[in-house]
Short mmCIF file of C-alpha atoms in Angstrom, two decimals:
data_model
loop_
_atom_site.label_atom_id
_atom_site.label_comp_id
_atom_site.label_asym_id
_atom_site.label_seq_id
_atom_site.Cartn_x
_atom_site.Cartn_y
_atom_site.Cartn_z
CA UNK A 1 -18.29 -28.02 -2.79
CA UNK A 2 -21.21 -26.02 -4.32
CA UNK A 3 -20.98 -23.08 -6.58
CA UNK A 4 -22.43 -20.97 -3.80
CA UNK A 5 -19.53 -22.02 -1.61
CA UNK A 6 -17.06 -20.88 -4.23
CA UNK A 7 -18.87 -17.59 -4.55
CA UNK A 8 -19.45 -16.92 -0.87
CA UNK A 9 -16.23 -17.94 1.08
CA UNK A 10 -16.44 -18.14 4.89
CA UNK A 11 -13.66 -17.76 7.48
CA UNK A 12 -13.18 -20.13 10.46
CA UNK A 13 -13.90 -17.17 12.90
CA UNK A 14 -16.59 -17.12 15.41
CA UNK A 15 -17.44 -15.07 18.62
CA UNK A 16 -14.60 -16.84 20.36
CA UNK A 17 -12.05 -15.05 18.12
CA UNK A 18 -13.11 -11.64 19.49
CA UNK A 19 -11.66 -10.15 22.86
CA UNK A 20 -13.69 -10.84 25.91
CA UNK A 21 -16.11 -8.05 26.63
CA UNK A 22 -14.53 -5.45 28.96
CA UNK A 23 -15.37 -2.00 30.10
CA UNK A 24 -14.50 0.68 27.60
CA UNK A 25 -10.97 2.23 27.87
CA UNK A 26 -12.27 5.86 27.44
CA UNK A 27 -14.95 7.67 29.31
CA UNK A 28 -18.52 8.00 28.12
CA UNK A 29 -18.07 11.64 27.21
CA UNK A 30 -15.08 10.77 25.13
CA UNK A 31 -17.04 8.06 23.37
CA UNK A 32 -19.86 10.35 22.73
CA UNK A 33 -17.32 13.01 21.32
CA UNK A 34 -15.84 10.32 19.02
CA UNK A 35 -19.31 9.29 17.88
CA UNK A 36 -20.25 12.98 17.08
CA UNK A 37 -16.97 13.32 15.21
CA UNK A 38 -17.73 10.34 13.05
CA UNK A 39 -21.21 11.62 12.30
CA UNK A 40 -19.63 14.84 11.30
CA UNK A 41 -17.31 13.14 9.02
CA UNK A 42 -20.25 11.12 7.57
CA UNK A 43 -22.08 14.35 6.88
CA UNK A 44 -18.99 15.71 5.30
CA UNK A 45 -18.95 12.62 3.14
CA UNK A 46 -22.46 13.53 1.82
CA UNK A 47 -21.03 16.82 0.42
CA UNK A 48 -17.90 15.10 -0.77
CA UNK A 49 -20.08 12.57 -2.71
CA UNK A 50 -21.57 15.52 -4.65
CA UNK A 51 -18.33 17.20 -5.13
CA UNK A 52 -16.09 14.31 -6.29
CA UNK A 53 -17.31 14.02 -9.83
CA UNK A 54 -16.46 17.68 -10.39
CA UNK A 55 -12.84 17.47 -9.21
CA UNK A 56 -9.76 16.80 -11.25
CA UNK A 57 -8.32 13.29 -10.62
CA UNK A 58 -5.48 14.60 -8.35
CA UNK A 59 -7.81 16.73 -6.32
CA UNK A 60 -10.25 13.73 -6.01
CA UNK A 61 -7.65 11.43 -4.72
CA UNK A 62 -6.50 14.07 -2.15
CA UNK A 63 -10.05 14.68 -0.98
CA UNK A 64 -10.79 10.99 -0.52
CA UNK A 65 -7.41 10.46 1.34
CA UNK A 66 -8.15 13.38 3.70
CA UNK A 67 -11.61 12.23 4.42
CA UNK A 68 -10.52 8.79 5.19
CA UNK A 69 -7.68 9.93 7.48
CA UNK A 70 -10.08 12.38 9.20
CA UNK A 71 -12.55 9.64 9.80
CA UNK A 72 -9.93 7.38 11.34
CA UNK A 73 -8.81 10.21 13.64
CA UNK A 74 -12.45 10.88 14.70
CA UNK A 75 -12.67 7.09 15.54
CA UNK A 76 -9.59 7.32 17.75
CA UNK A 77 -7.58 5.02 15.40
CA UNK A 78 -3.93 5.86 14.60
CA UNK A 79 -2.64 5.15 11.17
CA UNK A 80 0.86 3.87 10.59
CA UNK A 81 2.18 3.40 6.97
CA UNK A 82 5.25 1.31 6.18
CA UNK A 83 6.70 1.22 2.71
CA UNK A 84 6.57 3.40 -0.39
CA UNK A 85 3.10 4.54 -1.16
CA UNK A 86 1.84 3.14 -4.45
CA UNK A 87 1.40 5.29 -7.50
CA UNK A 88 -1.85 5.34 -9.40
CA UNK A 89 -2.82 2.60 -12.03
CA UNK A 90 -2.23 -0.32 -9.73
CA UNK A 91 -4.40 -3.25 -8.46
CA UNK A 92 -4.19 -2.99 -4.67
CA UNK A 93 -4.86 -6.22 -2.86
CA UNK A 94 -5.20 -6.55 0.92
CA UNK A 95 -6.20 -9.00 3.70
CA UNK A 96 -9.73 -8.33 5.06
CA UNK A 97 -10.34 -7.94 8.94
CA UNK A 98 -12.67 -5.10 9.43
CA UNK A 99 -14.86 -2.34 7.99
CA UNK A 100 -11.94 -0.14 8.97
CA UNK A 101 -9.90 -1.74 6.21
CA UNK A 102 -11.71 0.46 3.61
CA UNK A 103 -10.73 3.61 5.46
CA UNK A 104 -7.21 2.44 5.86
CA UNK A 105 -6.69 1.62 2.18
CA UNK A 106 -8.31 4.96 1.12
CA UNK A 107 -6.09 6.84 3.57
CA UNK A 108 -3.00 5.30 2.02
CA UNK A 109 -3.90 5.20 -1.70
CA UNK A 110 -7.42 6.52 -2.62
CA UNK A 111 -8.51 3.90 -5.13
CA UNK A 112 -11.73 2.61 -6.71
CA UNK A 113 -12.96 -0.20 -4.45
CA UNK A 114 -14.65 -3.39 -5.48
CA UNK A 115 -17.55 -4.09 -3.19
CA UNK A 116 -20.88 -6.00 -2.97
CA UNK A 117 -23.86 -4.42 -4.51
CA UNK A 118 -25.54 -3.93 -1.07
CA UNK A 119 -23.04 -1.23 -0.26
CA UNK A 120 -24.58 1.07 -2.79
CA UNK A 121 -27.72 1.17 -0.59
CA UNK A 122 -25.96 2.08 2.55
CA UNK A 123 -26.79 5.56 3.87
CA UNK A 124 -23.95 8.11 3.27
CA UNK A 125 -21.42 5.60 2.39
CA UNK A 126 -23.25 4.20 -0.57
CA UNK A 127 -23.42 7.52 -2.44
CA UNK A 128 -19.92 8.30 -1.53
CA UNK A 129 -18.73 4.90 -2.76
CA UNK A 130 -20.64 5.35 -6.01
CA UNK A 131 -19.17 8.94 -6.52
CA UNK A 132 -15.65 7.54 -5.95
CA UNK A 133 -16.06 5.08 -8.80
CA UNK A 134 -16.64 1.85 -6.75
CA UNK A 135 -17.04 -1.19 -8.92
CA UNK A 136 -20.26 -2.89 -7.55
CA UNK A 137 -21.02 -6.60 -8.14
CA UNK A 138 -24.05 -8.75 -7.14
CA UNK A 139 -22.73 -11.81 -5.30
CA UNK A 140 -25.99 -13.57 -5.86
CA UNK A 141 -25.24 -13.72 -9.60
CA UNK A 142 -21.89 -15.55 -10.15
CA UNK A 143 -22.29 -15.16 -13.96
CA UNK A 144 -21.50 -11.52 -13.47
CA UNK A 145 -17.90 -12.22 -12.38
CA UNK A 146 -16.26 -12.02 -15.98
CA UNK A 147 -18.12 -8.62 -16.43
CA UNK A 148 -16.81 -7.38 -13.07
CA UNK A 149 -13.26 -8.36 -13.97
CA UNK A 150 -13.69 -6.50 -17.25
CA UNK A 151 -14.74 -3.37 -15.51
CA UNK A 152 -11.82 -3.58 -13.15
CA UNK A 153 -9.40 -3.97 -16.16
CA UNK A 154 -11.09 -1.08 -17.78
CA UNK A 155 -10.63 1.17 -14.75
CA UNK A 156 -6.84 0.14 -14.59
CA UNK A 157 -6.40 0.93 -18.26
CA UNK A 158 -7.94 4.37 -17.77
CA UNK A 159 -5.19 5.10 -15.20
CA UNK A 160 -7.05 4.45 -11.93
CA UNK A 161 -6.01 2.26 -8.95
CA UNK A 162 -8.52 -0.40 -7.88
CA UNK A 163 -8.51 -1.95 -4.45
CA UNK A 164 -10.01 -5.36 -3.68
CA UNK A 165 -9.98 -7.89 -0.63
CA UNK A 166 -9.36 -11.24 -2.51
CA UNK A 167 -10.01 -13.26 0.71
CA UNK A 168 -13.56 -12.46 -0.05
CA UNK A 169 -14.70 -12.14 3.58
CA UNK A 170 -13.62 -10.75 6.89
CA UNK A 171 -11.70 -12.76 9.52
CA UNK A 172 -10.06 -12.03 12.90
CA UNK A 173 -6.66 -11.29 11.38
CA UNK A 174 -4.61 -13.04 14.13
CA UNK A 175 -5.17 -16.81 13.97
CA UNK A 176 -3.91 -18.46 10.85
CA UNK A 177 -6.43 -21.28 11.22
CA UNK A 178 -9.25 -18.87 10.90
CA UNK A 179 -8.38 -17.56 7.43
CA UNK A 180 -10.92 -18.16 4.69
CA UNK A 181 -10.35 -21.39 2.94
CA UNK A 182 -8.59 -21.47 -0.53
CA UNK A 183 -6.78 -18.23 0.21
CA UNK A 184 -6.77 -15.33 -2.34
CA UNK A 185 -9.35 -15.89 -5.18
CA UNK A 186 -7.48 -15.32 -8.42
CA UNK A 187 -10.13 -14.06 -10.74
CA UNK A 188 -9.59 -10.26 -10.13
CA UNK A 189 -5.80 -10.69 -10.79
CA UNK A 190 -6.77 -11.46 -14.40
CA UNK A 191 -7.69 -7.75 -14.64
CA UNK A 192 -4.15 -6.69 -13.81
CA UNK A 193 -2.85 -9.13 -16.40
CA UNK A 194 -5.18 -7.95 -19.12
CA UNK A 195 -4.46 -4.26 -18.31
CA UNK A 196 -0.75 -4.66 -17.91
CA UNK A 197 -0.99 -3.15 -14.49
CA UNK A 198 1.10 -3.58 -11.36
CA UNK A 199 -0.23 -5.57 -8.38
CA UNK A 200 0.50 -4.01 -4.98
CA UNK A 201 0.02 -6.08 -1.83
CA UNK A 202 -1.04 -4.23 1.28
CA UNK A 203 -0.85 -5.95 4.72
CA UNK A 204 -3.34 -4.56 7.22
CA UNK A 205 -2.70 -5.26 10.93
CA UNK A 206 -4.33 -4.00 13.99
CA UNK A 207 -2.77 -3.46 17.44
CA UNK A 208 -4.50 -2.60 20.65
CA UNK A 209 -2.47 -1.34 23.56
CA UNK A 210 0.72 -2.50 21.54
CA UNK A 211 -0.33 -6.03 20.95
CA UNK A 212 -1.86 -7.64 17.84
CA UNK A 213 -5.68 -7.78 18.43
CA UNK A 214 -8.93 -8.87 16.90
CA UNK A 215 -10.72 -5.97 18.60
CA UNK A 216 -11.71 -4.10 15.35
CA UNK A 217 -12.74 -7.42 13.47
CA UNK A 218 -16.18 -7.55 11.95
CA UNK A 219 -17.24 -11.27 12.03
CA UNK A 220 -20.24 -13.39 11.31
CA UNK A 221 -23.60 -12.36 12.55
CA UNK A 222 -22.10 -9.41 14.46
CA UNK A 223 -23.65 -6.00 13.67
CA UNK A 224 -21.82 -3.05 12.48
CA UNK A 225 -22.74 -1.07 15.54
CA UNK A 226 -21.29 -3.96 17.92
CA UNK A 227 -17.98 -3.78 16.08
CA UNK A 228 -17.95 0.06 15.97
CA UNK A 229 -18.77 0.32 19.70
CA UNK A 230 -15.54 -1.55 20.63
CA UNK A 231 -13.65 0.81 18.38
CA UNK A 232 -15.13 3.93 19.89
CA UNK A 233 -14.30 2.57 23.40
CA UNK A 234 -10.57 1.67 22.66
CA UNK A 235 -7.94 3.95 23.96
CA UNK A 236 -4.83 2.84 21.89
CA UNK A 237 -5.93 1.32 18.72
CA UNK A 238 -3.54 1.32 15.62
CA UNK A 239 -3.85 0.19 12.07
CA UNK A 240 -0.63 -0.42 10.28
CA UNK A 241 -0.61 -0.61 6.45
CA UNK A 242 2.45 -2.22 5.16
CA UNK A 243 3.16 -1.68 1.42
CA UNK A 244 4.92 -4.61 -0.22
CA UNK A 245 7.03 -4.40 -3.33
CA UNK A 246 4.96 -4.32 -6.51
CA UNK A 247 4.43 -7.32 -8.74
CA UNK A 248 4.65 -6.76 -12.47
CA UNK A 249 2.88 -9.62 -14.30
CA UNK A 250 4.08 -10.39 -17.74
CA UNK A 251 1.70 -10.58 -20.67
CA UNK A 252 -0.24 -13.82 -20.37
CA UNK A 253 0.76 -14.37 -16.75
CA UNK A 254 -1.08 -17.06 -14.84
CA UNK A 255 -3.54 -15.37 -12.53
CA UNK A 256 -3.40 -18.14 -9.99
CA UNK A 257 0.39 -17.98 -9.67
CA UNK A 258 0.04 -14.05 -9.39
CA UNK A 259 -2.59 -14.48 -6.60
CA UNK A 260 -0.23 -16.88 -4.69
CA UNK A 261 2.70 -14.48 -5.08
CA UNK A 262 0.49 -11.50 -3.73
CA UNK A 263 -0.78 -13.71 -0.91
CA UNK A 264 2.79 -14.74 0.00
CA UNK A 265 3.61 -11.06 0.50
CA UNK A 266 0.85 -10.58 2.96
CA UNK A 267 0.76 -14.03 4.65
CA UNK A 268 4.31 -15.36 4.05
CA UNK A 269 4.29 -18.45 6.32
CA UNK A 270 1.64 -20.73 4.70
CA UNK A 271 2.23 -19.67 1.06
CA UNK A 272 5.31 -20.67 -1.05
CA UNK A 273 7.46 -18.10 -2.72
CA UNK A 274 6.61 -16.60 -6.11
CA UNK A 275 7.41 -18.74 -9.01
CA UNK A 276 9.18 -17.71 -12.22
CA UNK A 277 7.97 -19.87 -15.18
CA UNK A 278 8.27 -19.35 -18.83
CA UNK A 279 6.22 -22.46 -19.53
CA UNK A 280 3.02 -20.81 -18.20
CA UNK A 281 3.91 -17.34 -19.27
CA UNK A 282 4.45 -16.06 -15.70
CA UNK A 283 7.26 -13.65 -14.99
CA UNK A 284 7.15 -11.80 -11.76
CA UNK A 285 9.74 -9.05 -12.16
CA UNK A 286 10.05 -8.01 -8.65
CA UNK A 287 9.60 -10.86 -6.13
CA UNK A 288 8.04 -9.80 -2.79
CA UNK A 289 10.04 -10.03 0.41
CA UNK A 290 8.09 -11.32 3.43
CA UNK A 291 6.11 -8.65 5.31
CA UNK A 292 6.73 -8.51 9.16
CA UNK A 293 4.00 -9.86 11.32
CA UNK A 294 2.37 -7.25 13.02
CA UNK A 295 -19.11 -9.58 7.65
CA UNK A 296 -17.49 -6.54 5.98
CA UNK A 297 -17.85 -5.27 2.40
CA UNK A 298 -15.60 -8.09 1.11
CA UNK A 299 -16.20 -9.64 -2.30
CA UNK A 300 -15.31 -13.14 -3.38
CA UNK A 301 -13.65 -13.33 -6.86
CA UNK A 302 -13.39 -16.94 -7.18
CA UNK A 303 -12.57 -18.29 -10.60
#
């Protein structure tokens, strides 16, 4: 396995993982209306990007949460939240299926995201992400990883929540065999250990017409517009965010065991239960109960 393989994980997903092409559920005028609503929210995001640095922390979080929820509504996506909402100063870790994941996380707990450097150059979303304090990293330069972990730890120490997708890439979200190899990459968990911050696992699940679905997935060589067009045409699309019990790593905890414990909260079947070990300095104070079953901006944090 090359260093580039470690830095750029790949899922087992391909076009076959996506639903067969069908006629849109909603009429053309409805789809146009949704698109105009999303464009309106993006324009609002331009103003929000300029306003965010001037707002107090609480107002900034409320503004981000409102913008994310409004954008999901404009897309016709219903948000369902299960579990207690996480308080600030936590490392939020989630599985990664779609570009919608970012909106879902922000709608639940406005946090500083960890994203690839290219996101900074995206129109509208790039300036908004920068204004919201996103931690950007250049995935073509693996040696920057320790500095990235240090920036995440600094944000946690300053009282901010930081959200990351430790799988490092998107996948369909329904077939276990399609998950990225090697599971959750542990490096970013070191930031929580260093900062003495909680780790809160978030399980993201999508349902279309009541059934688990890969309809909103963003895979491989697919363009953002192709994925967005499926979402705009869907009549009954829901994203459920399940908030698992927080993990409280002890000082000197093993980041790899911490990553396994967080992964077991989101994907309970293939991962063994959290381990309590004094030999390795790992003490997970609140074990996580299994969560019921229900190429984005993901970043690989490998080491």
